[in-house]
Amino acid sequence: MPRALITGITGQDGLYLSELLLAKGYEVFGLIRGQNNPKRELVQETVPGVTLLTGDLTDLSSLMRAMESSEPDEVYNLGAISFVAYSWENAMLTTDVTGKGVLNMLEAVRLYSHDDPAKVRFYQASSSEMFGKVQDVPQRENTLLWPRSPYGVAKVFGHYMTINYRESYGMHASSGILFNHESPRRGPEFVTRKISIAVARIALGLQDSLSLGNLDARRDWGFAGDYVDAMWRMMQQPEGDDYVVATGQTHSIREFLDLSFAHVNIDDWEKHVTQDPRFFRPAEVDLLIGDPTKAKEQLGWTPTVDFPGLVTMMMENDLRIQERPQVARS
Ligand code: GDD
């Protein structure tokens, strides 16, 4: 039975990846942070087969203990402070967790596998946010990185550390440069879920308006369930490598609004949406669109959910939750 350790188990990707690995017969361990973490119950209910271990990406000794007790064949480092807007307010904490946390995890893996550097396969959750002020359209594995947020800078550090550990120590370390990926499990602070929740509530007469920031930014949005499959495929390759994981399509926030409101038969959505300077960012990433050719050719990976399918999935889920909030769970 293969064994996997996942950091960031409480997040959207941690849950989907746990389900995927459990279905494949893995023994799955998840790292959970803090005393009385409020998301512990959610993880235990959603993926009861996962064994939870306590640890923190900023605490190397806790990571080494997690390695010793889980004895993993594969480590998926999904843990991070992942909300870009927050990273300007807490740049140092974001750097410690999202950047230096990767180095701590790599060190824990290296020390644990000192007798055979390729004993444990390592996946780093890199991000299309690293492309920032994009230098190529579409963005590929070798596109110059130009991050635009403290979060993006921290992710660049983690990305290059992963490459450096692969090249320095012969580790099987892979970096998945994942473009935005969404689902009914997406946190409500991210724009897609913020929209799907609000539009469901507007349709049901529970609220009247929605306040957003920049509506013209464009993102390459895919389905998170597809993207965790790409992570697993990277770990099955003979060597570690870097891969862009994206749909190859880009859409604006406005287009996401169009389809979400159309789902509830509202055409004149402008009257429900206001723009608030609070939600604009000090430096914006205007356009993301990835070229997933390498992942398709080398991993045999392909996305199964397109943009309209993603909006429909999120809208149906939030309509269900808002109709019966006391029983529905995402
Ligand atoms: N969150 C949010 N809230 N974003 C808004 C809003 C708003 O009210 N209004 C407009 N936006 C715009 C943002 O300015 C940004 O251009 C876009 O919507 C997407 O924002 P998010 O959904 O917060 O995602 P992100 O692109 O910043 O980052 C996500 O994707 C990255 C991959 O590229 C996160 O999941 C990151 O962790 C991930 O690495």
CSV table of C-alpha atoms and ligand atoms in Angstrom, one decimal:
chain,number,residue,atom,x,y,z
A,1,MET,CA,0.0,0.0,0.0
A,2,PRO,CA,1.7,3.3,-1.0
A,3,ARG,CA,1.8,6.0,1.6
A,4,ALA,CA,1.3,9.8,1.1
A,5,LEU,CA,1.7,12.8,3.4
A,6,ILE,CA,-0.3,15.9,2.4
A,7,THR,CA,0.3,19.4,3.8
A,8,GLY,CA,-2.6,21.7,3.4
A,9,ILE,CA,-5.1,18.9,4.0
A,10,THR,CA,-7.8,21.3,5.1
A,11,GLY,CA,-7.9,23.1,1.8
A,12,GLN,CA,-9.9,22.5,-1.4
A,13,ASP,CA,-7.0,20.6,-3.1
A,14,GLY,CA,-6.1,18.6,0.1
A,15,LEU,CA,-9.6,17.2,0.2
A,16,TYR,CA,-9.8,16.3,-3.5
A,17,LEU,CA,-6.3,14.8,-3.4
A,18,SER,CA,-7.1,12.7,-0.3
A,19,GLU,CA,-10.2,11.3,-2.1
A,20,LEU,CA,-8.2,10.5,-5.2
A,21,LEU,CA,-5.4,8.8,-3.2
A,22,LEU,CA,-7.7,6.9,-0.9
A,23,ALA,CA,-9.6,5.6,-4.0
A,24,LYS,CA,-6.3,4.4,-5.4
A,25,GLY,CA,-5.5,2.4,-2.3
A,26,TYR,CA,-3.0,4.8,-0.6
A,27,GLU,CA,-2.7,5.2,3.1
A,28,VAL,CA,-3.0,9.0,3.5
A,29,PHE,CA,-1.7,11.2,6.2
A,30,GLY,CA,-2.6,14.9,6.5
A,31,LEU,CA,-0.7,17.6,8.4
A,32,ILE,CA,-2.9,19.8,10.4
A,33,ARG,CA,-1.8,23.0,12.1
A,34,GLY,CA,-2.6,24.6,15.3
A,35,GLN,CA,-4.5,23.9,18.5
A,36,ASN,CA,-8.1,23.0,17.9
A,37,ASN,CA,-8.0,23.7,14.2
A,38,PRO,CA,-11.6,24.6,13.2
A,39,LYS,CA,-11.3,22.6,10.0
A,40,ARG,CA,-10.3,19.4,11.6
A,41,GLU,CA,-14.0,18.2,11.8
A,42,LEU,CA,-14.5,19.0,8.1
A,43,VAL,CA,-11.5,16.9,7.1
A,44,GLN,CA,-12.6,14.0,9.4
A,45,GLU,CA,-16.1,14.1,7.9
A,46,THR,CA,-15.1,14.4,4.3
A,47,VAL,CA,-12.2,12.0,4.2
A,48,PRO,CA,-12.5,9.8,7.3
A,49,GLY,CA,-9.8,7.5,6.0
A,50,VAL,CA,-7.1,10.1,6.4
A,51,THR,CA,-4.8,10.0,9.5
A,52,LEU,CA,-4.2,13.5,10.8
A,53,LEU,CA,-0.8,14.6,12.2
A,54,THR,CA,-0.1,17.8,14.0
A,55,GLY,CA,2.6,20.1,12.4
A,56,ASP,CA,3.4,23.4,11.0
A,57,LEU,CA,5.3,24.4,7.9
A,58,THR,CA,7.3,27.0,9.9
A,59,ASP,CA,8.4,24.3,12.4
A,60,LEU,CA,11.0,22.0,10.9
A,61,SER,CA,11.1,19.6,13.8
A,62,SER,CA,7.3,19.0,13.6
A,63,LEU,CA,7.7,18.2,9.9
A,64,MET,CA,10.5,15.7,10.6
A,65,ARG,CA,8.2,14.0,13.2
A,66,ALA,CA,5.5,13.9,10.6
A,67,MET,CA,7.9,12.2,8.1
A,68,GLU,CA,8.9,9.7,10.8
A,69,SER,CA,5.4,8.7,11.7
A,70,SER,CA,3.9,8.7,8.2
A,71,GLU,CA,6.9,7.1,6.4
A,72,PRO,CA,5.6,8.4,3.1
A,73,ASP,CA,6.5,7.4,-0.4
A,74,GLU,CA,5.0,10.7,-1.7
A,75,VAL,CA,4.8,14.1,-0.1
A,76,TYR,CA,2.4,16.7,-1.5
A,77,ASN,CA,3.2,20.1,-0.2
A,78,LEU,CA,-0.1,22.0,-0.7
A,79,GLY,CA,0.1,24.0,2.5
A,80,ALA,CA,0.4,27.8,2.1
A,81,ILE,CA,-1.2,31.1,2.9
A,82,SER,CA,-2.9,31.1,-0.4
A,83,PHE,CA,-5.0,34.3,-0.6
A,84,VAL,CA,-3.1,36.8,-2.7
A,85,ALA,CA,-4.8,39.9,-1.4
A,86,TYR,CA,-4.0,39.0,2.2
A,87,SER,CA,-0.3,38.7,1.3
A,88,TRP,CA,0.2,42.5,1.1
A,89,GLU,CA,-1.1,42.8,4.6
A,90,ASN,CA,1.0,40.0,6.0
A,91,ALA,CA,4.0,39.8,3.7
A,92,MET,CA,6.4,38.4,6.3
A,93,LEU,CA,4.1,35.7,7.5
A,94,THR,CA,3.3,34.8,3.9
A,95,THR,CA,7.0,34.6,3.2
A,96,ASP,CA,7.6,32.4,6.2
A,97,VAL,CA,4.8,29.9,5.4
A,98,THR,CA,4.4,30.0,1.6
A,99,GLY,CA,8.1,30.5,0.8
A,100,LYS,CA,10.3,29.3,3.6
A,101,GLY,CA,7.8,26.6,4.5
A,102,VAL,CA,8.7,24.9,1.2
A,103,LEU,CA,12.4,24.8,2.2
A,104,ASN,CA,11.5,23.4,5.6
A,105,MET,CA,9.5,20.6,4.0
A,106,LEU,CA,12.2,19.9,1.5
A,107,GLU,CA,14.7,19.7,4.3
A,108,ALA,CA,12.5,17.3,6.3
A,109,VAL,CA,12.2,15.1,3.2
A,110,ARG,CA,16.0,15.2,2.5
A,111,LEU,CA,17.0,14.4,6.1
A,112,TYR,CA,14.5,11.6,6.3
A,113,SER,CA,15.7,10.0,3.1
A,114,HIS,CA,19.4,10.6,3.7
A,115,ASP,CA,20.2,7.0,2.6
A,116,ASP,CA,18.5,7.3,-0.8
A,117,PRO,CA,17.6,10.8,-2.0
A,118,ALA,CA,15.0,9.6,-4.4
A,119,LYS,CA,13.2,7.4,-1.7
A,120,VAL,CA,10.5,10.0,-1.2
A,121,ARG,CA,8.8,11.8,-4.1
A,122,PHE,CA,8.0,15.4,-3.5
A,123,TYR,CA,5.3,17.6,-5.1
A,124,GLN,CA,5.4,21.4,-4.7
A,125,ALA,CA,2.2,23.4,-5.3
A,126,SER,CA,3.6,26.2,-7.5
A,127,SER,CA,1.3,28.8,-8.9
A,128,SER,CA,0.5,30.7,-12.1
A,129,GLU,CA,0.6,33.8,-9.8
A,130,MET,CA,4.4,33.5,-10.3
A,131,PHE,CA,4.0,34.7,-13.9
A,132,GLY,CA,2.5,38.0,-12.6
A,133,LYS,CA,3.3,40.6,-15.2
A,134,VAL,CA,3.3,38.0,-17.9
A,135,GLN,CA,6.3,37.8,-20.3
A,136,ASP,CA,4.7,35.3,-22.7
A,137,VAL,CA,1.2,34.5,-23.8
A,138,PRO,CA,0.3,31.7,-23.1
A,139,GLN,CA,2.6,31.0,-20.2
A,140,ARG,CA,4.8,27.9,-20.3
A,141,GLU,CA,7.2,26.1,-18.0
A,142,ASN,CA,10.1,28.2,-19.2
A,143,THR,CA,8.3,31.6,-19.2
A,144,LEU,CA,10.2,34.2,-17.2
A,145,LEU,CA,8.7,34.7,-13.7
A,146,TRP,CA,7.7,38.2,-12.7
A,147,PRO,CA,5.6,38.0,-9.6
A,148,ARG,CA,3.3,40.9,-8.6
A,149,SER,CA,2.5,40.1,-5.0
A,150,PRO,CA,4.3,39.0,-1.8
A,151,TYR,CA,2.5,35.7,-2.3
A,152,GLY,CA,3.8,35.4,-5.8
A,153,VAL,CA,7.3,36.2,-4.7
A,154,ALA,CA,7.1,33.5,-1.9
A,155,LYS,CA,5.9,30.9,-4.5
A,156,VAL,CA,8.8,31.7,-6.8
A,157,PHE,CA,11.2,31.0,-3.9
A,158,GLY,CA,9.5,27.7,-3.2
A,159,HIS,CA,9.5,26.8,-6.9
A,160,TYR,CA,13.2,27.4,-7.4
A,161,MET,CA,14.1,25.7,-4.1
A,162,THR,CA,12.2,22.6,-5.4
A,163,ILE,CA,14.3,22.7,-8.6
A,164,ASN,CA,17.4,23.3,-6.6
A,165,TYR,CA,16.8,20.3,-4.3
A,166,ARG,CA,16.2,18.2,-7.4
A,167,GLU,CA,19.4,19.3,-9.0
A,168,SER,CA,21.6,19.4,-5.9
A,169,TYR,CA,20.5,16.2,-4.1
A,170,GLY,CA,19.0,14.1,-6.9
A,171,MET,CA,15.6,14.2,-5.2
A,172,HIS,CA,12.4,13.2,-7.1
A,173,ALA,CA,11.0,16.7,-6.7
A,174,SER,CA,8.3,18.1,-9.0
A,175,SER,CA,6.7,21.5,-9.3
A,176,GLY,CA,3.2,21.8,-10.6
A,177,ILE,CA,2.6,25.3,-11.9
A,178,LEU,CA,-1.2,25.3,-11.4
A,179,PHE,CA,-3.4,27.9,-12.8
A,180,ASN,CA,-6.5,29.0,-10.9
A,181,HIS,CA,-8.6,26.0,-10.0
A,182,GLU,CA,-12.0,26.2,-8.5
A,183,SER,CA,-14.8,24.0,-7.2
A,184,PRO,CA,-17.8,23.9,-4.8
A,185,ARG,CA,-15.1,23.6,-2.1
A,186,ARG,CA,-13.4,26.8,-3.0
A,187,GLY,CA,-13.0,29.3,0.0
A,188,PRO,CA,-15.5,32.2,-0.1
A,189,GLU,CA,-12.7,34.8,-0.2
A,190,PHE,CA,-11.7,33.8,-3.8
A,191,VAL,CA,-13.6,35.6,-6.6
A,192,THR,CA,-15.4,32.6,-8.2
A,193,ARG,CA,-16.9,31.4,-4.9
A,194,LYS,CA,-17.6,34.9,-3.7
A,195,ILE,CA,-19.6,35.4,-6.9
A,196,SER,CA,-21.4,32.0,-6.9
A,197,ILE,CA,-22.5,32.4,-3.3
A,198,ALA,CA,-23.7,36.0,-3.8
A,199,VAL,CA,-25.5,35.2,-7.1
A,200,ALA,CA,-27.3,32.3,-5.5
A,201,ARG,CA,-28.4,34.6,-2.6
A,202,ILE,CA,-29.5,37.3,-5.0
A,203,ALA,CA,-31.6,34.8,-7.0
A,204,LEU,CA,-33.2,33.6,-3.8
A,205,GLY,CA,-33.9,37.2,-2.6
A,206,LEU,CA,-31.5,36.8,0.4
A,207,GLN,CA,-29.3,39.8,-0.7
A,208,ASP,CA,-29.4,42.5,-3.3
A,209,SER,CA,-25.9,43.4,-4.3
A,210,LEU,CA,-22.3,42.1,-4.5
A,211,SER,CA,-19.2,44.2,-4.1
A,212,LEU,CA,-16.1,43.4,-6.1
A,213,GLY,CA,-12.8,44.8,-7.3
A,214,ASN,CA,-11.3,44.6,-10.8
A,215,LEU,CA,-13.7,43.0,-13.2
A,216,ASP,CA,-11.4,43.0,-16.2
A,217,ALA,CA,-8.7,40.6,-14.9
A,218,ARG,CA,-8.5,37.4,-16.8
A,219,ARG,CA,-7.8,34.0,-15.4
A,220,ASP,CA,-7.4,30.5,-16.8
A,221,TRP,CA,-9.9,28.7,-14.5
A,222,GLY,CA,-10.1,24.9,-14.3
A,223,PHE,CA,-11.7,22.4,-11.9
A,224,ALA,CA,-9.7,21.5,-8.8
A,225,GLY,CA,-10.7,17.8,-9.0
A,226,ASP,CA,-8.9,17.6,-12.4
A,227,TYR,CA,-5.9,19.4,-11.1
A,228,VAL,CA,-5.1,17.0,-8.2
A,229,ASP,CA,-5.0,14.2,-10.8
A,230,ALA,CA,-2.2,16.1,-12.6
A,231,MET,CA,-0.3,16.2,-9.2
A,232,TRP,CA,-0.6,12.5,-8.8
A,233,ARG,CA,0.5,11.8,-12.4
A,234,MET,CA,3.7,13.9,-11.8
A,235,MET,CA,4.6,11.7,-8.9
A,236,GLN,CA,4.4,8.6,-11.1
A,237,GLN,CA,7.0,9.8,-13.6
A,238,PRO,CA,10.5,8.3,-13.6
A,239,GLU,CA,12.0,11.7,-12.9
A,240,GLY,CA,10.8,14.9,-11.1
A,241,ASP,CA,10.0,17.8,-13.4
A,242,ASP,CA,8.0,21.0,-13.7
A,243,TYR,CA,4.6,21.2,-15.4
A,244,VAL,CA,2.1,23.9,-16.3
A,245,VAL,CA,-1.4,22.7,-15.4
A,246,ALA,CA,-4.1,24.8,-17.1
A,247,THR,CA,-7.0,24.6,-19.5
A,248,GLY,CA,-5.5,26.9,-22.1
A,249,GLN,CA,-8.6,29.2,-22.0
A,250,THR,CA,-8.9,32.5,-20.4
A,251,HIS,CA,-12.0,34.5,-19.2
A,252,SER,CA,-12.6,37.7,-17.3
A,253,ILE,CA,-14.4,38.2,-14.0
A,254,ARG,CA,-17.1,39.8,-16.1
A,255,GLU,CA,-17.6,36.6,-18.1
A,256,PHE,CA,-17.8,34.7,-14.8
A,257,LEU,CA,-20.5,37.1,-13.7
A,258,ASP,CA,-22.3,36.7,-17.1
A,259,LEU,CA,-22.6,32.9,-16.8
A,260,SER,CA,-23.4,32.9,-13.1
A,261,PHE,CA,-26.2,35.4,-13.4
A,262,ALA,CA,-27.4,33.6,-16.6
A,263,HIS,CA,-27.7,30.4,-14.6
A,264,VAL,CA,-30.4,32.1,-12.5
A,265,ASN,CA,-32.0,33.9,-15.5
A,266,ILE,CA,-30.7,37.4,-14.6
A,267,ASP,CA,-29.4,39.3,-17.6
A,268,ASP,CA,-29.1,42.8,-16.3
A,269,TRP,CA,-26.6,41.9,-13.6
A,270,GLU,CA,-24.8,45.3,-13.6
A,271,LYS,CA,-27.4,46.7,-11.2
A,272,HIS,CA,-26.5,44.1,-8.6
A,273,VAL,CA,-22.7,44.6,-8.8
A,274,THR,CA,-20.7,47.5,-7.3
A,275,GLN,CA,-17.0,48.0,-7.4
A,276,ASP,CA,-15.2,48.9,-4.2
A,277,PRO,CA,-11.6,50.1,-4.0
A,278,ARG,CA,-11.1,47.8,-1.0
A,279,PHE,CA,-11.1,44.8,-3.4
A,280,PHE,CA,-8.5,46.2,-5.9
A,281,ARG,CA,-4.9,45.1,-5.4
A,282,PRO,CA,-1.8,47.2,-5.2
A,283,ALA,CA,-0.4,45.4,-8.2
A,284,GLU,CA,-2.7,43.3,-10.4
A,285,VAL,CA,-2.1,40.2,-12.5
A,286,ASP,CA,-4.1,41.2,-15.6
A,287,LEU,CA,-3.9,38.1,-17.7
A,288,LEU,CA,-3.3,34.4,-17.1
A,289,ILE,CA,-3.5,31.7,-19.7
A,290,GLY,CA,-1.5,28.6,-19.5
A,291,ASP,CA,-0.1,26.2,-22.2
A,292,PRO,CA,-0.7,22.7,-20.8
A,293,THR,CA,1.0,20.9,-23.8
A,294,LYS,CA,3.7,19.3,-21.7
A,295,ALA,CA,1.3,18.0,-19.0
A,296,LYS,CA,-0.9,16.6,-21.8
A,297,GLU,CA,1.9,15.0,-23.7
A,298,GLN,CA,4.1,13.7,-20.8
A,299,LEU,CA,1.5,13.0,-18.1
A,300,GLY,CA,-1.5,12.1,-20.4
A,301,TRP,CA,-3.4,14.7,-18.4
A,302,THR,CA,-6.4,16.5,-19.7
A,303,PRO,CA,-9.0,18.7,-18.0
A,304,THR,CA,-12.6,17.3,-18.0
A,305,VAL,CA,-14.6,20.4,-16.9
A,306,ASP,CA,-14.8,23.5,-19.2
A,307,PHE,CA,-15.6,27.0,-18.1
A,308,PRO,CA,-19.4,26.8,-18.4
A,309,GLY,CA,-19.3,23.4,-16.7
A,310,LEU,CA,-17.4,24.9,-13.8
A,311,VAL,CA,-19.8,27.8,-13.3
A,312,THR,CA,-22.8,25.5,-13.5
A,313,MET,CA,-21.2,23.1,-10.9
A,314,MET,CA,-20.5,26.0,-8.5
A,315,MET,CA,-23.9,27.7,-9.0
A,316,GLU,CA,-25.9,24.4,-8.5
A,317,ASN,CA,-23.9,23.8,-5.3
A,318,ASP,CA,-24.5,27.3,-3.9
A,319,LEU,CA,-28.2,27.4,-4.8
A,320,ARG,CA,-28.6,24.1,-2.9
A,321,ILE,CA,-26.7,25.4,0.1
A,322,GLN,CA,-28.5,28.7,0.2
A,323,GLU,CA,-31.9,27.1,-0.2
A,324,ARG,CA,-31.3,24.8,2.8
A,325,PRO,CA,-28.4,26.2,4.7
A,326,GLN,CA,-29.1,24.2,7.8
A,327,VAL,CA,-28.6,20.8,6.1
A,328,ALA,CA,-26.5,21.4,3.0
A,329,ARG,CA,-22.7,21.1,3.2
A,330,SER,CA,-20.2,22.0,0.5
B,1,GDD,N1,-10.7,37.5,-4.3
B,1,GDD,C1,-11.3,38.5,-5.0
B,1,GDD,N2,-12.3,39.2,-4.4
B,1,GDD,N3,-10.8,38.8,-6.2
B,1,GDD,C2,-11.4,39.7,-6.9
B,1,GDD,C3,-12.5,40.5,-6.4
B,1,GDD,C4,-13.0,40.3,-5.1
B,1,GDD,O1,-13.9,40.9,-4.6
B,1,GDD,N4,-12.8,41.4,-7.4
B,1,GDD,C5,-12.0,41.2,-8.5
B,1,GDD,N5,-11.1,40.2,-8.2
B,1,GDD,C6,-10.1,39.7,-9.0
B,1,GDD,C7,-8.7,39.8,-8.4
B,1,GDD,O2,-8.2,41.1,-8.5
B,1,GDD,C8,-7.9,38.8,-9.3
B,1,GDD,O3,-7.5,39.5,-10.5
B,1,GDD,C9,-9.0,37.8,-9.7
B,1,GDD,O4,-10.3,38.3,-9.3
B,1,GDD,C10,-8.8,36.4,-9.1
B,1,GDD,O5,-8.7,36.6,-7.7
B,1,GDD,P1,-8.7,35.3,-6.7
B,1,GDD,O6,-9.9,34.5,-7.0
B,1,GDD,O7,-8.6,35.8,-5.3
B,1,GDD,O8,-7.5,34.4,-7.2
B,1,GDD,P2,-6.0,34.8,-7.5
B,1,GDD,O9,-5.9,34.7,-9.0
B,1,GDD,O10,-5.6,36.0,-6.9
B,1,GDD,O11,-5.2,33.6,-6.8
B,1,GDD,C11,-5.6,32.3,-6.9
B,1,GDD,O12,-5.0,31.6,-8.0
B,1,GDD,C12,-3.6,31.4,-7.9
B,1,GDD,C13,-3.2,30.7,-9.1
B,1,GDD,O13,-2.9,31.6,-10.1
B,1,GDD,C14,-5.3,31.6,-5.5
B,1,GDD,O14,-5.9,30.4,-5.5
B,1,GDD,C15,-3.8,31.4,-5.4
B,1,GDD,O15,-3.5,30.8,-4.2
B,1,GDD,C16,-3.3,30.7,-6.6
B,1,GDD,O16,-1.9,30.5,-6.5
